Amino acid sequence: MPYRSGTDRGRPANGRESEGCAVRGSSGRRVAVLGGGVAGLTAAMELAERGFAVTVVEPSGWGGKARSTSVPGTGTGGRLDLPGEHGFRFFPGFYRSLPDTMRRIPFPGSPSGVAGNLREAPQMLSARSGRIGETVVDVSHATGPRTPLQILRARGMKLGAEGESNEELLYFANRMLVYMTSSEERRLGEWEQTSWWDFTAADGASEEYRKVCVVGATRTVVAARAEVCSAHTVGGFLEAFGYGFLGRGEAQAADRVLNAPTSAAWIDPWTRHLEGLGVRCELGWRVDRLTVRGGVVVGAGLRGPGGRRGELDADWYVCALPVDRIGALLERGLAEADPELSKTAGLRTDWMVGLQFYLTEPTPITRGHVIYQDSPWALTSISQAQFWDGDFRATYGDGRVADCLSVDISSWDTPGIRYGKPARDCTRAEVVAEVWAQLADALDDGRRRTLHDGLLHSWHLDPAVKNLDGPGPATNDEALLINTTGSWALRPRARTAAANLFMAGDFVRCPVNLATMEGANQSGRAAANAVLEAAGHDAEPAVVHALYEPAELRRLKEVDAALYRQGRAHILDTPPPWASTGGGRFSATG
């Protein structure tokens, strides 16, 4: 693929003359993938497997937000540097497209490729302040099918729980049933425009109901405020996760994690496999602009190390940049290629940031993920060493670190319990001390301390977060898309108005309506399929797996579709029990 750097402009770096730009109906096989996150690497793999000549450019690091990092200079005596993550990796049972890709990435000694590096996390702990009311739920695949009541308990919901009435719990079950039996028309037409807060009738409900059923479902999963996140998104995620927990759909574990740092277990083998397929992987180059003529992209301007400039010429272009980097490109050719892409400027992002605590003793809090229901900063965590192959102490750091407690911070705007400030207004050291205090609040009961200062060796906060120590306001280079009400209409499809430009990323429309690795993978497959179609390629398209839908609910969805077209409410939709007291605000009548 012709590529010209600023030092030899006009001469292709690969020694070939330019083959010219793509035109509508072109059968050329040169593809430029702009962005090397999960979406971009997926598109590159699907196209390379089908005979296309692919170049991928990525400014920061392969894998994007999914990659792991390390703490430079912490490895001694031949050990590796301590591992860090943007946030811990989580592979729910409803993921189908991503595991399929992972199975096709070779890994030494694994007949199932890097998918063989997945390990089941068989427990989920709902931790509560002072350990009062905490719940450990078996989510293992070996346990077999579960009941809906067990799903509610997995979220920390219990009949007769202190501060939460049975009526509230049953009403939340009604909300899930309403969503699960809603037609696609209602999901997109009504629930997409309804916040999760309003859908669950949070106004007038108890604080416990709001904390567990309303806020907990958004902050600990998608890093979005219940007041603005759409019921279409939150309901869809809980539905998909619930079917996996019930043992419906794919026969695989409901919760899986990797057996090593993400880059070592998955991303590095992936880029090596792509290079083996002939893909050119160019790290350190950022897309600066697109040149568009007559509805066709004729080149991509790049900026590389040391301010060097380059040009990338191809027949087909896949824009796989994160949503927070799309905005800068809109005024530099992207909106000219397709004016509809300007809508992406209305999409919102929020912060979900990883913090790793390196501990001097193994501290497996539970054999899976922990949800800290009472933490103001909506914390979740996992103790990693128990899932990783090999001896953690002998492999990483200075020989004194035995475990890594990896924590995700999902709420950066809520005051904490130690300093009384939101995370955005804290220094890095204050963020760490505040998170430690919130973990201890849930895990210590006054008699036994799970976490104590003698355990803490060191810590690592995602370096994508900048300026916590000043000057100026804190920023995040890798923010996460949040699905606010009405945002579906702002999200692009894989195919654009430009004849040879296609979009990929977790913000592109796909079956998983949530910013996830699965959604990114699905979008990369969709972009590859659009290239195949535009190029007239007769190869079998990539499979974009649909979410599981039980046959038993099909008829109810058909009935609801008819009701929705008539402007009528869902047949099971009822106001909350507390609405009659005047405390509630609820409307879901279509």
XYZ file of C-alpha atoms in Angstrom:
590
model
C 0.000 0.000 0.000
C 1.528 3.342 -0.984
C 2.731 5.268 2.042
C 4.765 8.475 1.917
C 6.440 10.070 4.886
C 7.181 13.756 5.114
C 10.900 13.139 4.522
C 10.373 11.539 1.129
C 7.097 13.054 0.000
C 6.178 11.923 -3.475
C 7.987 8.578 -3.256
C 6.118 5.536 -1.872
C 7.998 4.074 1.077
C 7.457 0.564 -0.265
C 9.067 1.436 -3.584
C 5.871 1.091 -5.634
C 4.216 3.778 -7.650
C 0.803 4.859 -6.447
C -1.995 2.827 -7.955
C -4.370 5.773 -7.803
C -7.329 6.501 -5.572
C -10.429 4.394 -5.252
C -13.583 5.108 -7.218
C -17.096 3.803 -6.840
C -17.137 0.200 -7.981
C -13.368 -0.202 -7.588
C -12.181 -3.772 -7.102
C -8.877 -2.692 -5.531
C -7.653 -4.605 -2.522
C -5.713 -1.932 -0.576
C -7.289 -1.042 2.776
C -6.205 1.603 5.268
C -7.475 1.003 8.793
C -7.242 4.191 10.832
C -7.003 3.138 14.472
C -5.611 0.008 16.131
C -8.108 -0.656 18.898
C -10.310 -3.748 19.034
C -12.508 -2.470 16.181
C -9.601 -1.642 13.892
C -7.682 -4.859 14.536
C -10.868 -6.866 13.959
C -11.531 -5.203 10.602
C -7.886 -5.713 9.610
C -7.996 -9.410 10.468
C -11.262 -10.094 8.649
C -10.059 -8.320 5.503
C -6.546 -9.770 5.535
C -8.009 -13.272 5.805
C -9.958 -12.516 2.619
C -6.947 -11.426 0.585
C -6.890 -7.653 1.091
C -3.624 -5.746 1.561
C -4.144 -3.953 4.879
C -2.224 -1.236 6.689
C -3.239 -0.258 10.234
C -2.042 2.990 11.820
C -2.333 3.595 15.560
C -0.962 6.566 17.565
C -0.801 5.219 21.110
C -0.843 1.461 21.579
C -2.299 -1.646 19.966
C -5.600 -2.635 21.496
C -6.680 0.894 22.399
C -8.531 0.998 25.709
C -8.313 -2.808 25.887
C -4.512 -2.916 26.096
C -2.567 -3.370 29.297
C 0.256 -1.158 30.510
C 3.088 -1.545 32.973
C 4.869 0.477 35.635
C 8.293 1.273 34.149
C 11.314 0.397 36.235
C 9.493 -1.763 38.786
C 10.816 -5.125 37.587
C 14.086 -6.248 39.164
C 16.108 -9.461 39.222
C 14.907 -10.502 35.791
C 11.237 -10.037 36.669
C 8.786 -8.132 34.484
C 7.545 -4.656 35.388
C 4.370 -4.611 37.458
C 1.317 -4.930 35.167
C -1.318 -2.234 34.821
C -4.630 -1.931 32.984
C -6.859 0.847 31.692
C -9.466 -1.213 33.557
C -9.790 -4.914 34.235
C -11.034 -7.055 31.336
C -14.442 -8.717 31.621
C -15.819 -11.229 29.082
C -19.525 -11.884 29.833
C -21.198 -15.029 28.578
C -23.194 -13.176 25.940
C -19.982 -12.216 24.077
C -19.950 -14.319 20.891
C -18.199 -12.363 18.144
C -15.123 -11.473 20.204
C -14.462 -15.044 21.451
C -14.774 -16.234 17.844
C -12.014 -13.805 16.862
C -9.897 -14.884 19.832
C -10.174 -18.538 18.863
C -8.643 -17.690 15.471
C -5.581 -15.953 16.966
C -2.857 -18.588 17.470
C -1.263 -19.002 20.874
C 1.499 -21.509 21.706
C 0.129 -24.702 23.230
C -3.525 -23.647 22.915
C -5.744 -25.394 20.343
C -8.353 -22.674 20.898
C -5.936 -19.795 20.326
C -5.914 -16.882 22.757
C -9.446 -17.864 23.794
C -7.662 -20.594 25.726
C -6.338 -17.836 27.990
C -9.828 -17.110 29.310
C -10.563 -18.295 32.837
C -13.959 -18.558 34.497
C -14.669 -16.208 37.399
C -17.214 -18.356 39.282
C -18.309 -15.928 42.014
C -19.731 -12.439 42.295
C -19.627 -10.513 45.560
C -21.992 -7.670 46.321
C -20.027 -5.876 49.058
C -21.821 -3.575 51.477
C -20.602 -1.038 54.008
C -19.341 -2.802 57.130
C -20.064 -6.157 55.451
C -23.706 -5.795 56.496
C -25.899 -7.477 53.928
C -23.120 -8.582 51.597
C -23.958 -11.393 49.156
C -21.739 -13.927 47.407
C -23.386 -15.535 44.385
C -22.247 -18.600 42.484
C -22.206 -17.619 38.801
C -20.242 -20.647 37.627
C -21.169 -22.482 34.449
C -21.035 -25.826 36.285
C -23.914 -24.816 38.540
C -26.302 -25.035 35.594
C -29.474 -23.024 34.895
C -30.638 -20.553 37.514
C -33.887 -18.911 38.488
C -34.779 -15.240 37.980
C -34.689 -14.793 41.767
C -31.036 -15.836 41.757
C -30.354 -13.138 39.185
C -31.816 -10.508 41.484
C -29.717 -11.829 44.353
C -26.638 -11.626 42.146
C -27.234 -7.884 41.975
C -27.420 -7.723 45.763
C -31.225 -7.639 45.868
C -32.959 -9.608 48.580
C -36.611 -9.951 49.494
C -37.207 -8.110 52.718
C -33.781 -6.425 52.674
C -33.395 -3.582 55.154
C -34.564 -0.361 53.557
C -35.965 -2.095 50.491
C -39.512 -3.430 50.353
C -40.688 -6.609 48.709
C -42.919 -4.424 46.521
C -39.882 -2.573 45.204
C -38.022 -5.752 44.378
C -41.039 -7.192 42.603
C -41.510 -3.941 40.720
C -37.930 -4.074 39.492
C -38.624 -7.618 38.284
C -41.609 -6.168 36.425
C -39.383 -3.563 34.767
C -37.049 -6.282 33.497
C -39.984 -8.348 32.258
C -41.400 -5.319 30.443
C -38.090 -4.706 28.726
C -37.479 -8.358 27.845
C -40.901 -8.596 26.163
C -40.727 -5.220 24.423
C -40.635 -5.171 20.627
C -37.693 -3.690 18.770
C -39.980 -0.832 17.716
C -40.703 0.090 21.325
C -37.097 -0.309 22.386
C -35.929 2.158 19.755
C -38.988 4.398 19.800
C -39.777 4.628 23.519
C -37.107 3.113 25.736
C -34.311 4.782 23.760
C -35.913 8.114 24.699
C -36.511 7.126 28.341
C -33.805 7.349 30.987
C -33.110 4.331 33.169
C -34.032 6.527 36.136
C -37.515 7.161 34.765
C -37.980 3.624 33.432
C -37.341 2.192 36.907
C -39.446 4.935 38.566
C -36.616 5.956 40.886
C -38.372 9.105 42.115
C -40.273 8.304 45.278
C -38.570 4.930 45.811
C -36.369 4.021 48.757
C -32.692 4.886 48.855
C -31.856 1.167 48.869
C -33.899 0.564 45.710
C -32.176 3.445 43.949
C -28.738 2.331 45.075
C -29.050 -1.317 44.068
C -31.588 -1.454 41.242
C -31.205 1.940 39.573
C -27.820 3.557 40.130
C -25.884 0.333 40.692
C -27.029 -1.076 37.365
C -25.528 1.854 35.476
C -22.508 3.091 37.400
C -20.910 -0.299 38.022
C -21.508 -1.548 34.485
C -21.502 1.240 31.915
C -20.104 4.215 33.867
C -23.154 6.341 33.159
C -25.596 8.221 35.346
C -29.003 6.584 35.587
C -30.641 9.987 35.073
C -29.248 10.309 31.529
C -28.464 6.769 30.329
C -31.172 5.234 28.148
C -33.345 2.360 29.302
C -32.695 0.848 25.874
C -29.009 0.454 26.761
C -29.169 -0.536 30.427
C -32.150 -2.832 29.963
C -30.467 -4.479 26.993
C -27.240 -5.141 28.887
C -29.020 -6.556 31.940
C -31.163 -8.706 29.652
C -28.120 -10.113 27.825
C -26.195 -10.721 31.043
C -29.289 -12.249 32.646
C -29.760 -14.788 29.848
C -26.125 -15.794 30.223
C -26.580 -16.141 33.968
C -29.656 -18.288 33.367
C -27.635 -20.563 31.097
C -29.570 -19.534 27.979
C -27.914 -18.936 24.619
C -24.210 -19.734 24.304
C -23.012 -22.658 26.441
C -20.214 -20.758 28.155
C -19.364 -19.204 31.499
C -21.264 -16.084 32.514
C -18.090 -14.315 33.675
C -14.585 -14.809 32.297
C -11.249 -13.056 32.735
C -7.785 -13.470 31.221
C -4.961 -15.496 32.761
C -2.325 -12.759 32.268
C -2.065 -9.039 31.422
C -4.313 -8.269 28.451
C -1.556 -7.420 26.007
C 0.439 -10.563 26.830
C -2.562 -12.893 26.731
C -4.350 -11.396 23.738
C -3.253 -8.145 22.055
C 0.430 -8.953 21.377
C -0.378 -12.380 19.863
C -3.056 -10.642 17.790
C -0.698 -8.096 16.224
C 1.879 -10.844 15.560
C -0.836 -12.876 13.825
C -1.862 -9.876 11.724
C 1.717 -9.312 10.634
C 1.878 -13.004 9.723
C -1.145 -12.410 7.494
C 0.743 -9.614 5.745
C -0.855 -6.672 7.580
C 1.380 -3.636 7.983
C 1.069 -2.433 11.570
C 2.368 1.137 11.903
C 2.538 2.358 15.516
C 3.016 5.997 16.459
C 1.039 7.525 13.572
C -2.072 9.629 14.175
C -4.647 10.429 11.468
C -4.546 14.185 10.978
C -6.979 14.684 8.080
C -8.810 13.020 5.201
C -8.646 14.309 1.641
C -11.995 13.954 -0.141
C -12.769 14.547 -3.792
C -16.068 13.864 -5.475
C -17.462 11.814 -2.602
C -14.355 9.618 -2.440
C -11.497 9.588 0.097
C -8.246 9.942 -1.860
C -5.778 9.991 1.027
C -5.251 10.146 4.772
C -2.796 12.645 6.213
C -0.785 11.341 9.146
C 1.345 12.828 11.880
C 4.026 10.605 13.344
C 6.900 10.601 15.832
C 8.731 13.888 16.139
C 6.052 15.730 14.190
C 6.811 13.862 10.978
C 4.045 13.925 8.394
C 2.967 11.244 5.986
C 0.278 10.255 3.527
C -1.569 6.950 3.356
C -3.157 5.978 0.050
C -5.634 3.133 -0.305
C -8.652 1.926 -2.224
C -10.765 1.567 0.926
C -10.619 3.339 4.296
C -11.924 2.062 7.621
C -12.080 4.831 10.245
C -11.734 2.978 13.562
C -10.917 5.920 15.820
C -12.435 6.207 19.319
C -15.475 8.451 19.514
C -13.615 11.115 21.495
C -11.106 11.465 18.626
C -13.684 11.626 15.860
C -14.522 15.254 16.595
C -11.114 16.603 15.572
C -11.375 14.800 12.229
C -14.855 16.095 11.399
C -13.511 19.470 10.309
C -10.615 17.825 8.515
C -12.428 15.819 5.891
C -14.680 13.418 7.766
C -17.801 15.595 7.633
C -17.057 16.391 3.989
C -17.027 12.668 3.251
C -20.396 12.223 4.963
C -22.233 15.184 6.575
C -24.284 12.751 8.669
C -21.135 11.932 10.648
C -21.335 15.413 12.196
C -24.028 13.982 14.462
C -21.338 12.082 16.372
C -20.358 15.415 17.958
C -23.489 15.026 20.092
C -22.339 11.740 21.623
C -21.192 11.955 25.236
C -18.381 10.246 27.105
C -17.602 9.655 30.757
C -14.760 8.202 32.782
C -14.251 4.589 33.831
C -10.659 4.433 35.043
C -8.473 1.598 36.265
C -6.427 1.682 39.471
C -4.189 -1.205 40.515
C -3.104 -1.864 44.092
C -0.027 -4.106 44.378
C -0.226 -6.162 47.571
C 2.477 -8.005 49.510
C 0.260 -11.012 50.253
C -2.287 -12.945 48.159
C -5.672 -11.316 48.820
C -8.385 -13.130 46.864
C -11.416 -11.204 48.149
C -13.683 -13.514 46.173
C -13.241 -15.787 43.146
C -14.577 -13.202 40.751
C -15.737 -9.608 40.549
C -16.736 -7.463 43.505
C -19.397 -4.757 43.221
C -19.163 -2.165 46.005
C -22.816 -1.182 46.227
C -22.327 1.619 48.766
C -19.183 3.203 47.332
C -19.791 6.807 46.221
C -17.326 6.313 43.372
C -19.126 3.173 42.091
C -16.139 0.874 42.518
C -15.751 -2.647 41.174
C -12.695 -4.856 41.574
C -11.084 -8.216 40.949
C -8.108 -9.920 42.616
C -6.033 -10.908 39.595
C -3.261 -13.216 40.790
C -5.668 -16.080 41.510
C -6.554 -16.252 37.802
C -3.089 -15.738 36.335
C -0.804 -18.605 35.393
C 2.506 -18.790 37.211
C 3.814 -17.288 40.431
C 2.943 -13.573 40.545
C 5.706 -12.750 43.052
C 8.344 -14.536 40.963
C 7.148 -13.011 37.678
C 6.519 -9.315 38.374
C 8.058 -6.465 40.332
C 10.776 -6.645 42.929
C 9.841 -10.011 44.436
C 7.694 -8.549 47.209
C 4.394 -8.181 45.288
C 2.123 -11.239 45.556
C -1.170 -9.900 44.178
C -2.789 -7.136 42.174
C -6.168 -5.799 43.269
C -7.478 -4.173 40.087
C -10.207 -1.567 40.658
C -12.450 0.335 38.249
C -13.578 3.836 39.286
C -16.843 4.635 37.515
C -18.107 7.810 39.197
C -15.809 10.835 39.090
C -18.356 13.482 40.082
C -19.574 12.226 43.475
C -17.965 13.358 46.773
C -15.991 10.634 48.544
C -16.021 9.531 52.174
C -12.486 10.577 53.154
C -11.902 13.984 51.564
C -15.480 14.887 50.671
C -14.442 15.709 47.117
C -15.255 14.138 43.737
C -12.402 12.257 42.106
C -11.936 14.940 39.424
C -11.016 17.456 42.156
C -8.558 15.177 43.965
C -4.830 14.796 43.467
C -3.590 11.395 42.269
C -2.537 10.503 45.821
C -5.945 11.564 47.164
C -7.742 9.443 44.543
C -5.735 6.422 45.663
C -6.306 7.047 49.385
C -10.031 7.657 48.802
C -10.477 4.452 46.805
C -8.601 2.473 49.481
C -10.909 3.969 52.121
C -14.049 3.067 50.161
C -12.815 -0.498 49.640
C -12.046 -0.846 53.331
C -15.477 0.543 54.249
C -17.085 -2.388 52.430
C -14.617 -5.144 53.254
C -13.883 -4.458 56.943
C -16.431 -5.145 59.653
C -14.682 -3.635 62.676
C -13.334 -7.000 63.801
C -11.480 -8.260 60.757
C -9.591 -6.085 58.279
C -9.329 -7.474 54.769
C -7.240 -4.512 53.684
C -4.610 -2.917 55.913
C -1.751 -0.555 55.200
C 0.849 -3.301 55.645
C -0.536 -5.031 52.550
C 0.033 -2.105 50.217
C 3.296 -2.189 48.295
C 2.465 0.412 45.626
C -0.229 1.485 43.169
C -0.761 2.487 39.541
C -3.474 4.840 38.268
C -4.256 4.834 34.542
C -1.858 7.362 32.936
C -4.602 8.364 30.477
C -5.921 10.563 33.306
C -3.963 13.808 33.245
C -3.672 16.974 35.364
C -5.005 15.519 38.613
C -2.102 17.317 40.253
C -2.646 20.400 38.077
C -2.357 22.671 36.330
C -5.854 23.081 34.962
C -8.796 20.692 35.091
C -8.245 16.936 34.996
C -8.628 15.250 31.606
C -8.920 11.697 30.328
C -7.371 10.682 27.016
C -9.432 7.479 26.864
C -12.967 8.328 27.949
C -15.804 5.868 27.419
C -18.953 6.374 25.355
C -22.135 6.562 27.407
C -25.472 5.832 25.782
C -27.568 8.818 26.757
C -31.239 8.997 25.840
C -31.659 9.516 22.111
C -28.011 8.772 21.304
C -28.845 5.859 18.967
C -29.842 8.388 16.283
C -26.407 10.032 16.564
C -24.458 6.824 16.038
C -23.306 6.021 12.489
C -23.615 2.794 10.560
C -20.576 1.000 9.147
C -21.238 2.280 5.604
C -20.999 6.018 4.989
C -22.062 8.304 2.135
C -18.488 8.277 0.821
C -17.988 5.482 -1.682
C -14.906 4.058 0.008
C -15.132 5.103 3.659
C -16.442 2.860 6.445
C -16.795 3.316 10.195
C -15.840 0.977 13.048
C -15.772 1.483 16.806
C -17.859 0.793 19.881
C -19.990 3.858 19.026
C -21.046 2.442 15.630
C -24.466 0.768 15.521
C -24.300 -2.971 16.133
C -26.299 -5.652 18.010
C -24.590 -4.841 21.343
C -25.911 -1.385 22.185
C -23.168 -0.581 24.666
C -19.543 0.564 24.577
C -17.896 -2.833 24.992
C -15.136 -4.915 23.428
C -17.870 -7.071 21.905
C -19.504 -4.036 20.315
C -16.149 -2.862 18.966
C -15.492 -6.320 17.505
C -18.947 -6.450 15.915
C -18.436 -3.027 14.341
C -15.090 -4.119 12.883
C -16.796 -7.138 11.324
C -19.587 -4.934 9.946
C -17.051 -2.541 8.413
C -15.173 -5.446 6.819
C -18.427 -6.779 5.370
C -19.253 -3.356 3.938
C -15.834 -3.261 2.241
C -16.465 -6.737 0.783
C -19.801 -5.626 -0.618
C -18.493 -2.366 -2.045
C -15.538 -4.131 -3.649
C -17.729 -6.828 -5.171
C -15.722 -9.469 -3.313
C -17.349 -12.892 -3.289
C -15.794 -14.085 -0.006
C -18.070 -15.232 2.807
C -18.858 -12.231 5.034
C -17.870 -12.139 8.677
C -20.567 -13.256 11.098
C -21.962 -10.463 13.282
C -23.585 -12.460 16.057
C -27.032 -11.408 17.216
C -27.904 -11.389 20.896
C -29.839 -14.351 22.216
C -33.638 -14.093 22.005
C -35.759 -16.812 23.639
C -38.445 -18.285 21.425
C -40.863 -18.267 24.361
C -41.042 -14.454 24.301
C -41.414 -14.039 20.552
C -45.205 -13.903 20.570
C -45.274 -11.319 23.373
C -42.921 -9.118 21.335
C -45.214 -9.431 18.314
C -48.179 -8.352 20.430
C -46.183 -5.438 21.790
C -45.182 -4.345 18.288
C -48.864 -4.117 17.370
C -49.643 -2.184 20.570
C -46.782 0.218 19.947
C -47.952 0.950 16.401
C -51.363 1.789 17.891
C -49.749 4.195 20.357
C -50.585 2.003 23.347
C -48.512 1.038 26.380
C -46.839 -2.304 26.869
C -49.373 -4.841 28.144
C -47.351 -5.516 31.327
C -46.395 -1.901 31.998
C -47.749 -0.679 35.334
C -46.993 2.308 37.549
C -44.903 1.642 40.669
C -46.649 0.893 43.974
C -45.390 4.188 45.372
C -46.950 6.258 42.565
C -50.283 6.384 44.410
C -48.609 8.167 47.312
C -47.724 11.087 45.092
C -43.995 10.532 45.513
C -43.363 8.923 42.154
C -42.948 10.314 38.685
C -43.611 7.721 36.069
C -44.773 7.706 32.495
C -44.264 4.895 29.992
C -47.432 4.871 27.989
C -45.926 5.140 24.494
